[in-house]
mmCIF file of N, CA and C in Angstrom:
data_model
loop_
_atom_site.group_PDB
_atom_site.id
_atom_site.type_symbol
_atom_site.label_atom_id
_atom_site.label_comp_id
_atom_site.label_asym_id
_atom_site.label_seq_id
_atom_site.Cartn_x
_atom_site.Cartn_y
_atom_site.Cartn_z
ATOM 1 N N MET A 444 0.819 -1.168 0.000
ATOM 2 C CA MET A 444 0.000 0.000 0.000
ATOM 3 C C MET A 444 0.876 1.249 0.000
ATOM 4 N N ASN A 445 1.820 1.277 0.913
ATOM 5 C CA ASN A 445 2.691 2.449 1.016
ATOM 6 C C ASN A 445 3.572 2.626 -0.215
ATOM 7 N N GLU A 446 3.807 1.547 -0.940
ATOM 8 C CA GLU A 446 4.619 1.634 -2.152
ATOM 9 C C GLU A 446 3.868 2.370 -3.268
ATOM 10 N N TYR A 447 2.557 2.134 -3.367
ATOM 11 C CA TYR A 447 1.770 2.725 -4.449
ATOM 12 C C TYR A 447 1.125 4.067 -4.089
ATOM 13 N N ALA A 448 0.854 4.318 -2.824
ATOM 14 C CA ALA A 448 0.147 5.539 -2.427
ATOM 15 C C ALA A 448 0.809 6.832 -2.924
ATOM 16 N N PRO A 449 2.135 6.965 -2.923
ATOM 17 C CA PRO A 449 2.727 8.226 -3.373
ATOM 18 C C PRO A 449 2.833 8.386 -4.894
ATOM 19 N N LYS A 450 2.513 7.342 -5.637
ATOM 20 C CA LYS A 450 2.641 7.410 -7.099
ATOM 21 C C LYS A 450 1.517 8.247 -7.700
ATOM 22 N N PRO A 451 1.687 8.700 -8.947
ATOM 23 C CA PRO A 451 0.650 9.521 -9.589
ATOM 24 C C PRO A 451 -0.661 8.750 -9.754
ATOM 25 N N THR A 452 -1.767 9.445 -9.535
ATOM 26 C CA THR A 452 -3.093 8.850 -9.671
ATOM 27 C C THR A 452 -3.720 9.292 -10.995
ATOM 28 N N PRO A 453 -4.790 8.639 -11.410
ATOM 29 C CA PRO A 453 -5.459 9.028 -12.655
ATOM 30 C C PRO A 453 -5.987 10.457 -12.571
ATOM 31 N N VAL A 454 -6.026 11.109 -13.713
ATOM 32 C CA VAL A 454 -6.548 12.468 -13.788
ATOM 33 C C VAL A 454 -7.831 12.443 -14.609
ATOM 34 N N PRO A 455 -8.956 12.801 -13.993
ATOM 35 C CA PRO A 455 -10.209 12.816 -14.747
ATOM 36 C C PRO A 455 -10.268 14.027 -15.685
ATOM 37 N N ARG A 456 -10.949 13.840 -16.819
ATOM 38 C CA ARG A 456 -11.132 14.933 -17.771
ATOM 39 C C ARG A 456 -12.609 15.016 -18.143
ATOM 40 N N LEU A 457 -13.040 16.227 -18.420
ATOM 41 C CA LEU A 457 -14.397 16.423 -18.902
ATOM 42 C C LEU A 457 -14.339 16.540 -20.414
ATOM 43 N N THR A 458 -15.053 15.667 -21.104
ATOM 44 C CA THR A 458 -15.087 15.661 -22.563
ATOM 45 C C THR A 458 -16.529 15.884 -23.022
ATOM 46 N N PRO A 459 -16.754 16.122 -24.300
ATOM 47 C CA PRO A 459 -18.133 16.270 -24.782
ATOM 48 C C PRO A 459 -18.998 15.039 -24.459
ATOM 49 N N ALA A 460 -18.390 13.883 -24.328
ATOM 50 C CA ALA A 460 -19.133 12.658 -23.998
ATOM 51 C C ALA A 460 -19.332 12.491 -22.493
ATOM 52 N N GLY A 461 -18.718 13.345 -21.696
ATOM 53 C CA GLY A 461 -18.841 13.258 -20.245
ATOM 54 C C GLY A 461 -17.490 13.028 -19.585
ATOM 55 N N LEU A 462 -17.511 12.430 -18.414
ATOM 56 C CA LEU A 462 -16.284 12.164 -17.659
ATOM 57 C C LEU A 462 -15.462 11.091 -18.348
ATOM 58 N N GLN A 463 -14.164 11.337 -18.443
ATOM 59 C CA GLN A 463 -13.262 10.337 -19.016
ATOM 60 C C GLN A 463 -12.032 10.257 -18.131
ATOM 61 N N VAL A 464 -11.651 9.034 -17.804
ATOM 62 C CA VAL A 464 -10.451 8.798 -17.000
ATOM 63 C C VAL A 464 -9.611 7.762 -17.735
ATOM 64 N N ASP A 465 -8.456 8.189 -18.188
ATOM 65 C CA ASP A 465 -7.501 7.265 -18.797
ATOM 66 C C ASP A 465 -6.424 7.015 -17.758
ATOM 67 N N ALA A 466 -6.175 5.751 -17.452
ATOM 68 C CA ALA A 466 -5.217 5.449 -16.402
ATOM 69 C C ALA A 466 -4.482 4.153 -16.700
ATOM 70 N N THR A 467 -3.272 4.086 -16.192
ATOM 71 C CA THR A 467 -2.517 2.842 -16.245
ATOM 72 C C THR A 467 -2.896 2.005 -15.026
ATOM 73 N N VAL A 468 -2.476 0.772 -15.033
ATOM 74 C CA VAL A 468 -2.721 -0.096 -13.875
ATOM 75 C C VAL A 468 -2.058 0.497 -12.641
ATOM 76 N N GLU A 469 -0.853 1.005 -12.798
ATOM 77 C CA GLU A 469 -0.138 1.598 -11.661
ATOM 78 C C GLU A 469 -0.893 2.801 -11.097
ATOM 79 N N GLN A 470 -1.475 3.626 -11.953
ATOM 80 C CA GLN A 470 -2.247 4.774 -11.477
ATOM 81 C C GLN A 470 -3.511 4.313 -10.752
ATOM 82 N N GLY A 471 -4.138 3.267 -11.247
ATOM 83 C CA GLY A 471 -5.310 2.719 -10.577
ATOM 84 C C GLY A 471 -4.971 2.180 -9.198
ATOM 85 N N LEU A 472 -3.850 1.473 -9.107
ATOM 86 C CA LEU A 472 -3.412 0.962 -7.800
ATOM 87 C C LEU A 472 -3.061 2.102 -6.858
ATOM 88 N N ALA A 473 -2.478 3.171 -7.387
ATOM 89 C CA ALA A 473 -2.140 4.332 -6.557
ATOM 90 C C ALA A 473 -3.413 4.955 -5.982
ATOM 91 N N HIS A 474 -4.444 5.051 -6.783
ATOM 92 C CA HIS A 474 -5.720 5.619 -6.325
ATOM 93 C C HIS A 474 -6.322 4.771 -5.198
ATOM 94 N N VAL A 475 -6.346 3.463 -5.397
ATOM 95 C CA VAL A 475 -6.888 2.551 -4.381
ATOM 96 C C VAL A 475 -6.031 2.600 -3.113
ATOM 97 N N ALA A 476 -4.714 2.622 -3.270
ATOM 98 C CA ALA A 476 -3.811 2.657 -2.113
ATOM 99 C C ALA A 476 -4.010 3.930 -1.295
ATOM 100 N N ARG A 477 -4.173 5.075 -1.969
ATOM 101 C CA ARG A 477 -4.397 6.334 -1.231
ATOM 102 C C ARG A 477 -5.702 6.281 -0.452
ATOM 103 N N ASP A 478 -6.756 5.765 -1.080
ATOM 104 C CA ASP A 478 -8.029 5.645 -0.366
ATOM 105 C C ASP A 478 -7.886 4.738 0.852
ATOM 106 N N ALA A 479 -7.166 3.647 0.704
ATOM 107 C CA ALA A 479 -6.966 2.718 1.825
ATOM 108 C C ALA A 479 -6.189 3.386 2.954
ATOM 109 N N VAL A 480 -5.133 4.117 2.609
ATOM 110 C CA VAL A 480 -4.336 4.810 3.638
ATOM 111 C C VAL A 480 -5.203 5.820 4.381
ATOM 112 N N LEU A 481 -5.997 6.596 3.647
ATOM 113 C CA LEU A 481 -6.851 7.604 4.285
ATOM 114 C C LEU A 481 -7.921 6.966 5.162
ATOM 115 N N THR A 482 -8.491 5.853 4.712
ATOM 116 C CA THR A 482 -9.519 5.175 5.508
ATOM 117 C C THR A 482 -8.925 4.550 6.768
ATOM 118 N N LEU A 483 -7.789 3.886 6.615
ATOM 119 C CA LEU A 483 -7.185 3.191 7.761
ATOM 120 C C LEU A 483 -6.511 4.127 8.754
ATOM 121 N N SER A 484 -6.332 5.382 8.389
ATOM 122 C CA SER A 484 -5.694 6.324 9.303
ATOM 123 C C SER A 484 -6.641 7.446 9.716
ATOM 124 N N GLY A 485 -7.882 7.380 9.273
ATOM 125 C CA GLY A 485 -8.812 8.473 9.531
ATOM 126 C C GLY A 485 -9.885 8.136 10.543
ATOM 127 N N PRO A 486 -10.866 9.013 10.645
ATOM 128 C CA PRO A 486 -11.921 8.852 11.643
ATOM 129 C C PRO A 486 -12.882 7.695 11.354
ATOM 130 N N ASP A 487 -12.855 7.149 10.135
ATOM 131 C CA ASP A 487 -13.747 6.034 9.801
ATOM 132 C C ASP A 487 -13.226 4.681 10.267
ATOM 133 N N LEU A 488 -12.003 4.627 10.743
ATOM 134 C CA LEU A 488 -11.422 3.337 11.151
ATOM 135 C C LEU A 488 -12.299 2.576 12.141
ATOM 136 N N PRO A 489 -12.838 3.205 13.194
ATOM 137 C CA PRO A 489 -13.685 2.442 14.126
ATOM 138 C C PRO A 489 -14.995 1.957 13.499
ATOM 139 N N LEU A 490 -15.362 2.520 12.347
ATOM 140 C CA LEU A 490 -16.612 2.149 11.698
ATOM 141 C C LEU A 490 -16.452 0.995 10.712
ATOM 142 N N LEU A 491 -15.226 0.527 10.508
ATOM 143 C CA LEU A 491 -14.996 -0.585 9.584
ATOM 144 C C LEU A 491 -15.499 -1.885 10.201
ATOM 145 N N LYS A 492 -16.276 -2.631 9.412
ATOM 146 C CA LYS A 492 -16.795 -3.928 9.863
ATOM 147 C C LYS A 492 -16.686 -4.926 8.725
ATOM 148 N N GLU A 493 -16.602 -6.181 9.088
ATOM 149 C CA GLU A 493 -16.617 -7.259 8.101
ATOM 150 C C GLU A 493 -18.038 -7.781 7.991
ATOM 151 N N CYS A 494 -18.461 -8.104 6.790
ATOM 152 C CA CYS A 494 -19.810 -8.608 6.543
ATOM 153 C C CYS A 494 -20.081 -9.844 7.411
ATOM 154 N N GLY A 495 -21.297 -9.922 7.959
ATOM 155 C CA GLY A 495 -21.690 -11.036 8.819
ATOM 156 C C GLY A 495 -22.015 -12.319 8.078
ATOM 157 N N ASN A 496 -22.039 -12.265 6.744
ATOM 158 C CA ASN A 496 -22.294 -13.463 5.950
ATOM 159 C C ASN A 496 -20.984 -14.252 5.876
ATOM 160 N N PRO A 497 -20.952 -15.496 6.376
ATOM 161 C CA PRO A 497 -19.711 -16.270 6.367
ATOM 162 C C PRO A 497 -19.157 -16.529 4.965
ATOM 163 N N GLU A 498 -20.006 -16.406 3.940
ATOM 164 C CA GLU A 498 -19.563 -16.627 2.565
ATOM 165 C C GLU A 498 -19.041 -15.347 1.912
ATOM 166 N N CYS A 499 -19.094 -14.227 2.619
ATOM 167 C CA CYS A 499 -18.685 -12.928 2.067
ATOM 168 C C CYS A 499 -17.455 -12.423 2.820
ATOM 169 N N SER A 500 -16.557 -11.798 2.106
ATOM 170 C CA SER A 500 -15.339 -11.285 2.752
ATOM 171 C C SER A 500 -15.239 -9.765 2.644
ATOM 172 N N GLN A 501 -16.347 -9.091 2.313
ATOM 173 C CA GLN A 501 -16.297 -7.640 2.137
ATOM 174 C C GLN A 501 -16.216 -6.919 3.472
ATOM 175 N N VAL A 502 -15.539 -5.797 3.435
ATOM 176 C CA VAL A 502 -15.434 -4.900 4.585
ATOM 177 C C VAL A 502 -16.182 -3.634 4.191
ATOM 178 N N PHE A 503 -16.905 -3.041 5.139
ATOM 179 C CA PHE A 503 -17.676 -1.841 4.840
ATOM 180 C C PHE A 503 -17.570 -0.849 5.984
ATOM 181 N N VAL A 504 -17.899 0.403 5.699
ATOM 182 C CA VAL A 504 -17.944 1.450 6.713
ATOM 183 C C VAL A 504 -19.389 1.534 7.190
ATOM 184 N N ASP A 505 -19.609 1.284 8.467
ATOM 185 C CA ASP A 505 -20.960 1.272 9.041
ATOM 186 C C ASP A 505 -21.309 2.654 9.575
ATOM 187 N N ARG A 506 -22.087 3.386 8.797
ATOM 188 C CA ARG A 506 -22.540 4.706 9.219
ATOM 189 C C ARG A 506 -24.021 4.679 9.601
ATOM 190 N N SER A 507 -24.542 3.489 9.873
ATOM 191 C CA SER A 507 -25.950 3.374 10.243
ATOM 192 C C SER A 507 -26.164 3.940 11.648
ATOM 193 N N ARG A 508 -27.422 4.304 11.913
ATOM 194 C CA ARG A 508 -27.743 4.822 13.248
ATOM 195 C C ARG A 508 -27.471 3.722 14.270
ATOM 196 N N GLY A 509 -26.720 4.019 15.264
ATOM 197 C CA GLY A 509 -26.381 3.043 16.287
ATOM 198 C C GLY A 509 -25.274 2.088 15.880
ATOM 199 N N ALA A 510 -24.756 2.233 14.662
ATOM 200 C CA ALA A 510 -23.681 1.372 14.138
ATOM 201 C C ALA A 510 -24.017 -0.106 14.345
ATOM 202 N N ARG A 511 -25.230 -0.486 13.930
ATOM 203 C CA ARG A 511 -25.687 -1.861 14.149
ATOM 204 C C ARG A 511 -25.802 -2.661 12.863
ATOM 205 N N ARG A 512 -25.294 -2.135 11.779
ATOM 206 C CA ARG A 512 -25.370 -2.841 10.495
ATOM 207 C C ARG A 512 -24.526 -4.113 10.557
ATOM 208 N N GLU A 513 -25.024 -5.189 9.976
ATOM 209 C CA GLU A 513 -24.331 -6.481 10.049
ATOM 210 C C GLU A 513 -23.784 -6.965 8.716
ATOM 211 N N TRP A 514 -24.334 -6.453 7.590
ATOM 212 C CA TRP A 514 -23.966 -6.974 6.284
ATOM 213 C C TRP A 514 -23.452 -5.862 5.386
ATOM 214 N N CYS A 515 -22.660 -6.256 4.395
ATOM 215 C CA CYS A 515 -22.150 -5.285 3.429
ATOM 216 C C CYS A 515 -23.304 -4.639 2.675
ATOM 217 N N ALA A 516 -24.344 -5.415 2.393
ATOM 218 C CA ALA A 516 -25.548 -4.923 1.725
ATOM 219 C C ALA A 516 -26.677 -5.920 1.968
ATOM 220 N N MET A 517 -27.906 -5.447 1.916
ATOM 221 C CA MET A 517 -29.040 -6.358 2.089
ATOM 222 C C MET A 517 -29.138 -7.330 0.913
ATOM 223 N N ASP A 518 -28.811 -6.852 -0.271
ATOM 224 C CA ASP A 518 -28.883 -7.714 -1.449
ATOM 225 C C ASP A 518 -27.463 -7.987 -1.909
ATOM 226 N N PRO A 519 -26.950 -9.173 -1.789
ATOM 227 C CA PRO A 519 -27.623 -10.413 -1.450
ATOM 228 C C PRO A 519 -27.385 -10.865 -0.013
ATOM 229 N N CYS A 520 -26.376 -10.351 0.667
ATOM 230 C CA CYS A 520 -25.945 -10.922 1.956
ATOM 231 C C CYS A 520 -27.017 -10.873 3.043
ATOM 232 N N GLY A 521 -27.586 -9.710 3.317
ATOM 233 C CA GLY A 521 -28.580 -9.589 4.381
ATOM 234 C C GLY A 521 -29.807 -10.435 4.103
ATOM 235 N N ASN A 522 -30.318 -10.376 2.877
ATOM 236 C CA ASN A 522 -31.506 -11.168 2.522
ATOM 237 C C ASN A 522 -31.236 -12.656 2.693
ATOM 238 N N LYS A 523 -30.068 -13.103 2.273
ATOM 239 C CA LYS A 523 -29.722 -14.524 2.348
ATOM 240 C C LYS A 523 -29.695 -15.004 3.803
ATOM 241 N N ILE A 524 -29.053 -14.236 4.683
ATOM 242 C CA ILE A 524 -28.940 -14.622 6.091
ATOM 243 C C ILE A 524 -30.301 -14.548 6.781
ATOM 244 N N LYS A 525 -31.065 -13.494 6.510
ATOM 245 C CA LYS A 525 -32.381 -13.368 7.135
ATOM 246 C C LYS A 525 -33.321 -14.488 6.692
ATOM 247 N N ALA A 526 -33.289 -14.836 5.410
ATOM 248 C CA ALA A 526 -34.146 -15.915 4.910
ATOM 249 C C ALA A 526 -33.754 -17.249 5.540
ATOM 250 N N ALA A 527 -32.464 -17.504 5.677
ATOM 251 C CA ALA A 527 -32.006 -18.749 6.300
ATOM 252 C C ALA A 527 -32.439 -18.810 7.767
ATOM 253 N N ALA A 528 -32.350 -17.697 8.475
ATOM 254 C CA ALA A 528 -32.757 -17.660 9.882
ATOM 255 C C ALA A 528 -34.268 -17.897 10.003
ATOM 256 N N TYR A 529 -35.032 -17.302 9.095
ATOM 257 C CA TYR A 529 -36.490 -17.493 9.089
ATOM 258 C C TYR A 529 -36.839 -18.953 8.872
ATOM 259 N N ARG A 530 -36.207 -19.586 7.886
ATOM 260 C CA ARG A 530 -36.480 -21.006 7.616
ATOM 261 C C ARG A 530 -36.083 -21.871 8.808
ATOM 262 N N ALA A 531 -34.974 -21.556 9.457
ATOM 263 C CA ALA A 531 -34.537 -22.334 10.624
ATOM 264 C C ALA A 531 -35.542 -22.203 11.767
ATOM 265 N N ARG A 532 -36.068 -20.988 11.984
ATOM 266 C CA ARG A 532 -37.079 -20.804 13.036
ATOM 267 C C ARG A 532 -38.335 -21.602 12.722
ATOM 268 N N LYS A 533 -38.740 -21.595 11.469
ATOM 269 C CA LYS A 533 -39.943 -22.326 11.085
ATOM 270 C C LYS A 533 -39.751 -23.829 11.251
ATOM 271 N N ARG A 534 -38.574 -24.340 10.906
ATOM 272 C CA ARG A 534 -38.292 -25.766 11.092
ATOM 273 C C ARG A 534 -38.307 -26.115 12.577
ATOM 274 N N ALA A 535 -37.767 -25.244 13.414
ATOM 275 C CA ALA A 535 -37.704 -25.511 14.853
ATOM 276 C C ALA A 535 -39.098 -25.502 15.481
ATOM 277 N N ASN A 536 -39.995 -24.704 14.922
ATOM 278 C CA ASN A 536 -41.355 -24.606 15.473
ATOM 279 C C ASN A 536 -42.311 -25.613 14.867
ATOM 280 N N GLY A 537 -41.863 -26.432 13.963
ATOM 281 C CA GLY A 537 -42.730 -27.427 13.339
ATOM 282 C C GLY A 537 -43.401 -26.867 12.105
ATOM 283 N N PRO A 538 -44.050 -27.728 11.332
ATOM 284 C CA PRO A 538 -44.694 -27.287 10.090
ATOM 285 C C PRO A 538 -45.903 -26.401 10.375
ATOM 286 N N LEU A 539 -46.114 -25.443 9.501
ATOM 287 C CA LEU A 539 -47.291 -24.587 9.607
ATOM 288 C C LEU A 539 -48.456 -25.299 8.937
ATOM 289 N N THR A 540 -49.610 -25.237 9.572
ATOM 290 C CA THR A 540 -50.758 -25.936 9.010
ATOM 291 C C THR A 540 -51.834 -24.990 8.521
ATOM 292 N N ALA A 541 -51.932 -23.793 9.058
ATOM 293 C CA ALA A 541 -52.979 -22.874 8.614
ATOM 294 C C ALA A 541 -52.495 -21.444 8.718
ATOM 295 N N GLY A 542 -53.006 -20.595 7.832
ATOM 296 C CA GLY A 542 -52.698 -19.172 7.860
ATOM 297 C C GLY A 542 -53.700 -18.433 8.718
ATOM 298 N N ARG A 543 -53.710 -17.125 8.638
ATOM 299 C CA ARG A 543 -54.640 -16.322 9.434
ATOM 300 C C ARG A 543 -56.091 -16.615 9.104
ATOM 301 N N SER A 544 -56.344 -16.955 7.841
ATOM 302 C CA SER A 544 -57.717 -17.213 7.418
ATOM 303 C C SER A 544 -58.238 -18.554 7.923
ATOM 304 N N GLY A 545 -57.351 -19.380 8.470
ATOM 305 C CA GLY A 545 -57.740 -20.696 8.928
ATOM 306 C C GLY A 545 -57.631 -21.756 7.853
ATOM 307 N N ARG A 546 -57.364 -21.327 6.610
ATOM 308 C CA ARG A 546 -57.209 -22.289 5.511
ATOM 309 C C ARG A 546 -55.805 -22.852 5.540
ATOM 310 N N PRO A 547 -55.646 -24.120 5.207
ATOM 311 C CA PRO A 547 -54.293 -24.724 5.167
ATOM 312 C C PRO A 547 -53.433 -24.056 4.108
ATOM 313 N N PHE A 548 -52.130 -24.018 4.385
ATOM 314 C CA PHE A 548 -51.180 -23.508 3.409
ATOM 315 C C PHE A 548 -51.053 -24.514 2.265
ATOM 316 N N ALA A 549 -50.766 -24.012 1.070
ATOM 317 C CA ALA A 549 -50.583 -24.898 -0.075
ATOM 318 C C ALA A 549 -49.198 -25.461 -0.064
#
């Protein structure tokens, strides 16, 4: 990280077609390295969390109220974990036989 952070980063340009960024791989790595250095040394460090989905390895900045966010995103990680927990609760409570209307589930 420290090797690439001081190197030149990509320079954005405004063209008639919109934003254009031409960059080498080294410039792209320099941009990512600078962002990482600033995040790991700044005020957001305590807000870094790893996704609660065991199949996901993403790290995110939790700026939610109360800092209680558990997943990198609801789609797909949060939805997947919540659905699995719901199915596990239903299995533990036995099969459902009727809905609110009193009619059996299909």
